[in-house]
Short mmCIF file of C-alpha atoms in Angstrom, two decimals:
data_model
loop_
_atom_site.label_atom_id
_atom_site.label_comp_id
_atom_site.label_asym_id
_atom_site.label_seq_id
_atom_site.Cartn_x
_atom_site.Cartn_y
_atom_site.Cartn_z
CA UNK A 183 69.84 -46.73 -81.81
CA UNK A 184 73.32 -46.63 -82.98
CA UNK A 185 74.56 -48.79 -85.87
CA UNK A 186 76.44 -51.95 -84.66
CA UNK A 187 79.81 -50.78 -85.95
CA UNK A 188 79.54 -47.37 -84.61
CA UNK A 189 78.64 -48.70 -81.22
CA UNK A 190 81.73 -51.20 -81.64
CA UNK A 191 84.06 -48.12 -82.22
CA UNK A 192 82.68 -46.35 -79.36
CA UNK A 193 83.10 -49.27 -77.13
CA UNK A 194 86.73 -50.06 -78.17
CA UNK A 195 87.42 -46.38 -77.83
CA UNK A 196 86.07 -46.33 -74.19
CA UNK A 197 87.79 -49.47 -73.11
CA UNK A 198 91.25 -48.26 -74.40
CA UNK A 199 90.67 -44.95 -72.76
CA UNK A 200 89.67 -46.31 -69.36
CA UNK A 201 92.22 -49.15 -69.16
CA UNK A 202 94.90 -46.73 -70.54
CA UNK A 203 98.23 -48.10 -71.52
CA UNK A 204 98.04 -48.69 -75.24
CA UNK A 205 98.67 -45.18 -76.30
CA UNK A 206 100.71 -43.68 -73.49
CA UNK A 207 102.80 -46.84 -73.25
CA UNK A 208 103.78 -46.49 -76.99
CA UNK A 209 104.76 -43.00 -76.57
CA UNK A 210 106.76 -43.50 -73.64
CA UNK A 211 108.52 -46.52 -75.47
CA UNK A 212 109.34 -44.13 -78.31
CA UNK A 213 110.51 -41.48 -76.02
CA UNK A 214 113.00 -43.96 -74.22
CA UNK A 215 114.28 -45.11 -77.52
CA UNK A 216 114.91 -41.79 -79.22
CA UNK A 217 116.52 -40.48 -75.76
CA UNK A 218 119.08 -43.39 -75.58
CA UNK A 219 119.90 -43.58 -79.30
CA UNK A 220 121.89 -40.29 -79.46
CA UNK A 221 123.91 -41.39 -76.23
CA UNK A 222 124.80 -44.60 -78.20
CA UNK A 223 125.55 -42.84 -81.37
CA UNK A 224 127.83 -40.09 -80.11
CA UNK A 225 127.82 -36.15 -80.72
CA UNK A 226 127.83 -36.59 -84.59
CA UNK A 227 124.76 -34.53 -85.41
CA UNK A 228 125.08 -35.26 -89.14
CA UNK A 229 124.91 -38.98 -88.59
CA UNK A 230 122.06 -38.50 -86.15
CA UNK A 231 120.23 -36.33 -88.59
CA UNK A 232 120.71 -38.89 -91.44
CA UNK A 233 119.56 -41.83 -89.34
CA UNK A 234 116.76 -39.95 -87.51
CA UNK A 235 113.80 -40.99 -89.63
CA UNK A 236 114.77 -44.51 -89.58
CA UNK A 237 115.20 -44.59 -85.87
CA UNK A 238 111.84 -42.98 -85.49
CA UNK A 239 110.10 -45.36 -87.78
CA UNK A 240 111.69 -48.30 -86.12
CA UNK A 241 110.61 -47.15 -82.67
CA UNK A 242 107.03 -46.51 -83.86
CA UNK A 243 106.85 -50.02 -85.41
CA UNK A 244 108.03 -51.63 -82.21
CA UNK A 245 105.79 -49.52 -80.10
CA UNK A 246 102.74 -50.49 -82.11
CA UNK A 247 103.57 -54.01 -81.69
CA UNK A 248 103.70 -53.85 -78.11
CA UNK A 249 99.93 -53.88 -77.40
CA UNK A 250 98.85 -55.37 -80.66
CA UNK A 251 98.78 -59.08 -79.39
CA UNK A 252 95.87 -57.97 -77.12
CA UNK A 253 93.69 -56.80 -80.00
CA UNK A 254 91.40 -60.00 -79.96
CA UNK A 255 92.85 -61.66 -76.74
CA UNK A 256 90.57 -59.77 -74.20
CA UNK A 257 87.48 -60.34 -76.45
CA UNK A 258 88.59 -64.10 -76.57
CA UNK A 259 88.99 -64.57 -73.05
CA UNK A 260 85.78 -62.85 -71.76
CA UNK A 261 83.49 -64.47 -74.32
CA UNK A 262 82.83 -61.33 -76.26
CA UNK A 263 84.37 -62.89 -79.44
CA UNK A 264 81.71 -65.46 -79.52
CA UNK A 265 78.89 -62.86 -79.10
CA UNK A 266 80.66 -60.62 -82.01
CA UNK A 267 80.16 -63.66 -84.26
CA UNK A 268 76.53 -63.77 -83.55
CA UNK A 269 75.82 -60.29 -84.81
CA UNK A 270 74.39 -59.71 -88.14
CA UNK A 271 77.60 -57.80 -88.96
CA UNK A 272 80.19 -59.80 -90.91
CA UNK A 273 83.26 -60.55 -88.69
CA UNK A 274 85.28 -58.81 -91.38
CA UNK A 275 83.81 -55.51 -90.61
CA UNK A 276 84.10 -56.13 -86.88
CA UNK A 277 87.84 -56.65 -87.33
CA UNK A 278 88.24 -53.58 -89.68
CA UNK A 279 86.63 -51.46 -86.92
CA UNK A 280 88.56 -53.07 -84.04
CA UNK A 281 91.67 -52.08 -86.02
CA UNK A 282 90.35 -48.55 -86.65
CA UNK A 283 89.81 -48.12 -82.96
CA UNK A 284 93.12 -49.63 -82.08
CA UNK A 285 94.91 -47.22 -84.65
CA UNK A 286 93.21 -44.22 -83.23
CA UNK A 287 94.04 -45.12 -79.63
CA UNK A 288 97.60 -46.44 -80.11
CA UNK A 289 99.08 -45.23 -83.46
CA UNK A 290 97.61 -41.73 -83.53
CA UNK A 291 99.56 -40.67 -80.23
CA UNK A 292 102.76 -42.05 -81.99
CA UNK A 293 101.93 -39.95 -85.23
CA UNK A 294 101.61 -36.91 -83.08
CA UNK A 295 104.53 -37.59 -80.85
CA UNK A 296 107.14 -38.82 -83.25
CA UNK A 297 107.80 -35.56 -85.26
CA UNK A 298 108.17 -33.85 -81.85
CA UNK A 299 110.58 -36.26 -80.54
CA UNK A 300 112.58 -35.58 -83.80
CA UNK A 301 114.13 -32.62 -82.13
CA UNK A 302 116.30 -35.06 -80.05
CA UNK A 303 117.34 -36.47 -83.29
CA UNK A 304 118.46 -33.20 -84.81
CA UNK A 305 115.61 -33.16 -87.48
CA UNK A 306 114.77 -30.18 -89.46
CA UNK A 307 111.34 -28.78 -89.63
CA UNK A 308 110.74 -30.26 -93.18
CA UNK A 309 111.94 -33.50 -92.07
CA UNK A 310 109.61 -33.71 -88.96
CA UNK A 311 106.75 -32.86 -91.23
CA UNK A 312 107.85 -35.64 -93.31
CA UNK A 313 108.07 -38.26 -90.40
CA UNK A 314 104.48 -37.25 -89.27
CA UNK A 315 102.97 -37.49 -92.73
CA UNK A 316 104.58 -40.82 -93.41
CA UNK A 317 103.62 -42.26 -90.04
CA UNK A 318 100.12 -41.07 -90.61
CA UNK A 319 99.90 -42.74 -93.93
CA UNK A 320 101.84 -45.77 -93.10
CA UNK A 321 100.74 -46.76 -89.45
CA UNK A 322 97.50 -48.14 -90.50
CA UNK A 323 99.06 -50.77 -92.60
CA UNK A 324 100.98 -51.90 -89.52
CA UNK A 325 97.85 -52.21 -87.62
CA UNK A 326 96.04 -54.31 -90.28
CA UNK A 327 98.86 -56.50 -90.87
CA UNK A 328 99.39 -56.83 -86.96
CA UNK A 329 95.74 -57.88 -86.72
CA UNK A 330 96.31 -60.87 -88.61
CA UNK A 331 99.20 -62.02 -86.29
CA UNK A 332 97.00 -60.97 -83.48
CA UNK A 333 94.23 -63.16 -84.77
CA UNK A 334 96.66 -66.15 -85.41
CA UNK A 335 98.07 -66.19 -81.82
CA UNK A 336 94.76 -65.21 -79.95
CA UNK A 337 94.62 -68.38 -78.05
CA UNK A 338 98.08 -68.42 -76.91
CA UNK A 339 99.01 -67.40 -73.35
CA UNK A 340 102.31 -65.71 -74.48
CA UNK A 341 101.57 -65.02 -78.09
CA UNK A 342 103.33 -61.71 -78.12
CA UNK A 343 106.73 -62.85 -79.36
CA UNK A 344 105.33 -65.20 -81.88
CA UNK A 345 103.05 -62.45 -83.16
CA UNK A 346 105.92 -60.28 -83.58
CA UNK A 347 107.87 -62.90 -85.39
CA UNK A 348 104.87 -63.48 -87.73
CA UNK A 349 104.12 -59.88 -88.29
CA UNK A 350 107.60 -58.11 -88.65
CA UNK A 351 108.52 -59.60 -92.03
CA UNK A 352 105.35 -58.36 -93.38
CA UNK A 353 105.73 -54.88 -91.90
CA UNK A 354 109.06 -54.50 -93.86
CA UNK A 355 107.76 -53.08 -96.89
CA UNK A 356 105.79 -50.41 -95.04
CA UNK A 357 109.05 -49.65 -93.09
CA UNK A 358 111.14 -49.23 -96.13
CA UNK A 359 108.78 -46.90 -97.78
CA UNK A 360 107.84 -45.12 -94.77
CA UNK A 361 111.63 -44.27 -94.00
CA UNK A 362 112.33 -43.40 -97.52
CA UNK A 363 109.37 -40.89 -97.71
CA UNK A 364 110.30 -39.43 -94.26
CA UNK A 365 113.82 -39.06 -95.64
CA UNK A 366 112.86 -37.58 -98.90
CA UNK A 367 110.97 -34.93 -97.21
CA UNK A 368 114.25 -33.08 -96.31
CA UNK A 369 115.73 -33.32 -99.63
CA UNK A 370 117.57 -36.02 -101.75
CA UNK A 371 117.19 -37.59 -105.00
CA UNK A 372 113.77 -39.01 -104.96
CA UNK A 373 110.51 -36.94 -104.70
CA UNK A 374 108.64 -37.10 -101.48
CA UNK A 375 105.44 -38.14 -103.27
CA UNK A 376 106.66 -41.39 -104.71
CA UNK A 377 107.43 -43.44 -101.72
CA UNK A 378 104.38 -41.83 -99.99
CA UNK A 379 102.30 -43.02 -102.77
CA UNK A 380 103.54 -46.58 -102.38
CA UNK A 381 103.13 -46.51 -98.73
CA UNK A 382 99.39 -45.30 -99.28
CA UNK A 383 98.91 -48.13 -101.48
CA UNK A 384 100.29 -50.72 -98.91
CA UNK A 385 97.89 -49.42 -96.25
CA UNK A 386 94.92 -49.38 -98.71
CA UNK A 387 95.76 -53.06 -99.67
CA UNK A 388 96.40 -54.26 -96.18
CA UNK A 389 93.14 -52.51 -95.01
CA UNK A 390 91.22 -54.40 -97.84
CA UNK A 391 92.81 -57.77 -97.33
CA UNK A 392 93.93 -58.18 -93.73
CA UNK A 393 90.45 -58.01 -92.18
CA UNK A 394 89.56 -60.96 -94.25
CA UNK A 395 92.59 -63.02 -93.22
CA UNK A 396 91.92 -62.13 -89.55
CA UNK A 397 88.36 -62.76 -89.53
CA UNK A 398 89.15 -66.26 -91.13
CA UNK A 399 91.52 -67.20 -88.46
CA UNK A 400 89.11 -65.93 -85.81
CA UNK A 401 86.28 -68.29 -87.30
CA UNK A 402 88.62 -71.35 -87.20
CA UNK A 403 89.35 -70.83 -83.45
CA UNK A 404 87.05 -73.58 -82.48
CA UNK A 405 88.46 -76.39 -84.61
CA UNK B 4 79.91 -87.39 -80.50
CA UNK B 5 76.87 -89.50 -81.37
CA UNK B 6 74.35 -88.55 -83.92
CA UNK B 7 71.38 -86.28 -82.68
CA UNK B 8 68.37 -85.32 -84.61
CA UNK B 9 65.66 -82.96 -83.17
CA UNK B 10 63.23 -80.36 -84.15
CA UNK B 11 61.63 -77.47 -82.23
CA UNK B 12 58.85 -75.26 -83.04
CA UNK B 13 57.57 -72.05 -81.36
CA UNK B 14 57.25 -72.02 -77.71
CA UNK B 15 59.08 -75.27 -77.28
CA UNK B 16 62.03 -76.03 -75.11
CA UNK B 17 64.64 -78.66 -74.99
CA UNK B 18 67.05 -79.55 -72.13
CA UNK B 19 70.32 -81.16 -73.05
CA UNK B 20 71.50 -83.43 -70.18
CA UNK B 21 74.29 -85.90 -69.75
CA UNK B 22 77.56 -86.55 -67.80
CA UNK B 23 80.46 -83.94 -67.88
CA UNK B 24 82.13 -84.00 -71.28
CA UNK B 25 79.02 -85.66 -73.04
CA UNK B 26 79.02 -82.93 -75.75
CA UNK B 27 76.36 -80.63 -74.32
CA UNK B 28 78.33 -77.39 -74.86
CA UNK B 29 79.89 -78.62 -78.05
CA UNK B 30 76.30 -79.13 -79.32
CA UNK B 31 75.21 -75.66 -78.32
CA UNK B 32 78.24 -73.95 -79.83
CA UNK B 33 77.86 -75.88 -83.03
CA UNK B 34 74.23 -74.71 -83.16
CA UNK B 35 75.36 -71.28 -82.62
CA UNK B 36 77.84 -71.67 -85.53
CA UNK B 37 81.04 -71.05 -83.27
CA UNK B 38 82.00 -74.79 -84.08
CA UNK B 39 81.82 -76.20 -87.60
CA UNK B 40 79.54 -79.21 -88.06
CA UNK B 41 81.30 -82.49 -88.76
CA UNK B 42 78.20 -83.70 -90.54
CA UNK B 43 74.31 -82.93 -90.76
CA UNK B 44 72.78 -79.53 -91.16
CA UNK B 45 70.67 -77.07 -89.17
CA UNK B 46 67.76 -75.37 -90.75
CA UNK B 47 65.22 -72.85 -89.82
CA UNK B 48 61.81 -73.18 -91.35
CA UNK B 49 61.64 -69.46 -92.02
CA UNK B 50 64.83 -69.22 -94.00
CA UNK B 51 64.70 -65.49 -94.51
CA UNK B 52 67.82 -64.99 -92.09
CA UNK B 53 70.88 -66.86 -90.79
CA UNK B 54 70.50 -69.17 -87.78
CA UNK B 55 73.40 -67.29 -86.04
CA UNK B 56 71.57 -63.93 -86.29
CA UNK B 57 68.42 -65.17 -84.97
CA UNK B 58 69.78 -66.73 -81.60
CA UNK B 59 71.34 -65.97 -78.38
CA UNK B 60 74.26 -68.05 -76.98
CA UNK B 61 74.91 -67.58 -73.24
CA UNK B 62 78.10 -69.51 -72.79
CA UNK B 63 80.56 -69.94 -69.57
CA UNK B 64 82.10 -66.59 -70.37
CA UNK B 65 79.89 -63.61 -69.85
CA UNK B 66 81.02 -61.42 -72.76
CA UNK B 67 81.06 -58.29 -70.46
CA UNK B 68 84.02 -55.78 -70.37
CA UNK B 69 85.07 -55.19 -66.75
CA UNK B 70 86.10 -51.55 -67.55
CA UNK B 71 82.67 -50.58 -68.83
CA UNK B 72 79.65 -50.05 -66.66
CA UNK B 73 76.78 -52.58 -66.71
CA UNK B 74 74.59 -50.02 -68.71
CA UNK B 75 77.36 -49.53 -71.44
CA UNK B 76 77.92 -53.16 -71.74
CA UNK B 77 74.27 -53.94 -72.17
CA UNK B 78 73.86 -50.62 -74.48
CA UNK B 79 76.63 -52.17 -76.58
CA UNK B 80 75.15 -55.64 -77.02
CA UNK B 81 71.80 -54.11 -77.59
CA UNK B 82 73.10 -51.87 -80.50
CA UNK B 83 75.32 -54.72 -81.88
CA UNK B 84 72.96 -57.81 -81.66
CA UNK B 85 69.50 -56.27 -82.26
CA UNK B 86 67.83 -56.96 -85.52
CA UNK B 87 65.77 -54.63 -87.35
CA UNK B 88 62.71 -57.07 -87.65
CA UNK B 89 62.72 -58.07 -84.11
CA UNK B 90 60.20 -57.04 -81.55
CA UNK B 91 60.89 -53.92 -79.22
CA UNK B 92 64.06 -54.39 -77.14
CA UNK B 93 63.93 -53.69 -73.39
CA UNK B 94 66.05 -50.82 -72.06
CA UNK B 95 68.96 -52.03 -70.12
CA UNK B 96 67.24 -50.66 -67.01
CA UNK B 97 64.21 -52.90 -67.47
CA UNK B 98 66.16 -55.98 -68.62
CA UNK B 99 68.27 -55.73 -65.28
CA UNK B 100 64.96 -55.07 -63.35
CA UNK B 101 63.72 -58.52 -64.61
CA UNK B 102 66.65 -60.22 -62.94
CA UNK B 103 66.61 -58.05 -59.89
CA UNK B 104 69.74 -56.18 -60.47
CA UNK B 105 68.60 -52.68 -61.42
CA UNK B 106 70.79 -51.00 -58.80
CA UNK B 107 74.11 -52.00 -60.29
CA UNK B 108 73.51 -50.26 -63.69
CA UNK B 109 76.23 -47.67 -63.30
CA UNK B 110 78.76 -49.94 -61.61
CA UNK B 111 81.71 -51.20 -63.88
CA UNK B 112 81.09 -54.90 -64.65
CA UNK B 113 84.53 -55.85 -63.17
CA UNK B 114 83.24 -55.06 -59.64
CA UNK B 115 80.37 -57.54 -59.60
CA UNK B 116 80.24 -61.00 -58.25
CA UNK B 117 79.91 -64.12 -60.43
CA UNK B 118 76.46 -64.55 -59.81
CA UNK B 119 75.60 -60.81 -60.79
CA UNK B 120 77.90 -61.26 -63.90
CA UNK B 121 75.86 -64.12 -64.96
CA UNK B 122 72.71 -62.26 -64.41
CA UNK B 123 73.89 -59.38 -66.67
CA UNK B 124 74.81 -61.81 -69.30
CA UNK B 125 71.21 -63.28 -69.03
CA UNK B 126 69.82 -59.53 -69.33
CA UNK B 127 71.51 -59.44 -72.84
CA UNK B 128 68.91 -62.01 -73.76
CA UNK B 129 66.15 -59.06 -73.25
CA UNK B 130 67.98 -56.06 -74.56
CA UNK B 131 68.34 -57.58 -78.04
CA UNK B 132 65.29 -59.87 -78.63
CA UNK B 133 65.99 -63.01 -80.52
CA UNK B 134 63.82 -66.00 -80.99
CA UNK B 135 66.12 -68.95 -79.98
CA UNK B 136 68.04 -69.04 -76.85
CA UNK B 137 70.82 -71.28 -76.44
CA UNK B 138 71.67 -71.48 -72.68
CA UNK B 139 74.74 -73.38 -71.40
CA UNK B 140 74.55 -74.10 -67.77
CA UNK B 141 72.35 -70.87 -67.20
CA UNK B 142 71.88 -71.35 -63.55
CA UNK B 143 75.54 -71.58 -62.52
CA UNK B 144 76.38 -69.10 -59.62
CA UNK B 145 72.65 -67.93 -59.54
CA UNK B 146 70.87 -67.76 -56.11
CA UNK B 147 67.28 -69.12 -55.56
CA UNK B 148 65.63 -65.89 -56.45
CA UNK B 149 67.70 -65.36 -59.61
CA UNK B 150 66.87 -68.88 -60.65
CA UNK B 151 63.17 -68.08 -60.18
CA UNK B 152 63.54 -64.82 -62.21
CA UNK B 153 65.25 -66.76 -65.06
CA UNK B 154 62.53 -69.41 -65.13
CA UNK B 155 59.91 -66.44 -65.31
CA UNK B 156 61.83 -64.86 -68.22
CA UNK B 157 62.06 -68.17 -70.04
CA UNK B 158 58.28 -68.81 -69.60
CA UNK B 159 57.52 -65.31 -71.06
CA UNK B 160 59.79 -65.93 -73.84
CA UNK B 161 58.37 -69.24 -74.65
CA UNK B 162 54.66 -67.65 -74.30
CA UNK B 163 55.81 -65.23 -77.00
CA UNK B 164 56.78 -67.93 -79.42
CA UNK B 165 60.47 -68.26 -78.45
CA UNK B 166 62.46 -71.29 -78.39
CA UNK B 167 64.91 -72.24 -75.65
CA UNK B 168 67.65 -74.94 -75.53
CA UNK B 169 69.34 -75.41 -72.22
CA UNK B 170 72.43 -77.46 -71.33
CA UNK B 171 72.27 -78.16 -67.68
CA UNK B 172 72.63 -80.65 -64.70
CA UNK B 173 70.32 -79.04 -62.38
CA UNK B 174 66.55 -78.11 -63.05
CA UNK B 175 66.16 -74.63 -64.52
CA UNK B 176 62.58 -74.27 -64.26
CA UNK B 177 61.49 -75.05 -67.93
CA UNK B 178 57.92 -76.69 -67.74
CA UNK B 179 56.86 -79.17 -70.55
CA UNK B 180 60.30 -79.33 -71.93
CA UNK B 181 61.74 -82.08 -74.07
CA UNK B 182 64.87 -83.66 -72.88
CA UNK B 183 67.87 -85.02 -75.00
CA UNK B 184 70.19 -87.20 -73.12
CA UNK B 185 73.63 -87.10 -74.50
CA UNK B 186 76.64 -89.62 -73.97
CA UNK B 187 74.57 -92.09 -71.98
CA UNK B 188 76.81 -94.80 -70.88
CA UNK B 189 75.84 -98.23 -72.57
#
């Protein structure tokens, strides 16, 4: 028999793959954004090259928020959330594993796609690598922080906008250090490792704290 | 909600009855730990484990994912809810057979009728054995044969020392069960 958490990861992964949407919708959203930005900016390659990492990070952040409000909502509506609380596994671990599965199905495609879309933003190879690495390190923080917002708005029919309002300010640190790491990869005054280390710290801290906050919110749903 | 007080031992059953809105579901959810208790407490004589980990709660929602097949749904709940100390769990195939539904095992749960979904939710009782069953209107949407199957499953559970608490308006086929009337109008 599988361990409860391994079974949960496999289930979340299977649901995301079969329903689709999450991963491919994010990538298409990213593609749409990086396609229209150069038209709006105009034919200034230097400008495009300078703002490219920021645009890609903003697009990835918004793409991740697109489906995040559904993280617990489906489980809430079909009664699975009640059952998940009856397991011997603490709800904090359940939230953590659901975040991991959500990251693997939604953020990982973005991490792979964003550096490639960097071509549209006139990025050099080093910069594309920097964008990819910074997204790989930073996007888990966005998922964990988003999980708190998703848990807070789980019982609301149209909670998506409220969730974005709650979550976006908390994502700003990850955005700042993510973009500065991605920019530092292609030269500049600060070394690449410094913002990346802070970004990694943000991910680790949010991974350690946010599941507790989200689980506490989910437990209080009935009150 | 009024004050209630009851104790159940191995093999006993209790039926919660009362008008709509009397608090039957609320009581079951509170016992399951899904709602906080305003006052009072719940105890297991054998307090080696938490109450929530030794009970099943079958509510109005089935807790089944429409995109997954019946087998995948039950396999997941079997892995997630089973306890190491528990008696041998039934395989999803056998649990469904007990409810006369073995033929739908490879169909996505989303395609099933309300009664079939309810029977799959009830099959969860068998794939992850737990001693206390909290059943909220278990016979909703069930046909006569499925109700008889449920009665047989509950009788077997009680014969093995299990406890059943059912909130219901219609007879669920629990013999020698106590009854707790909630919200009786004065």
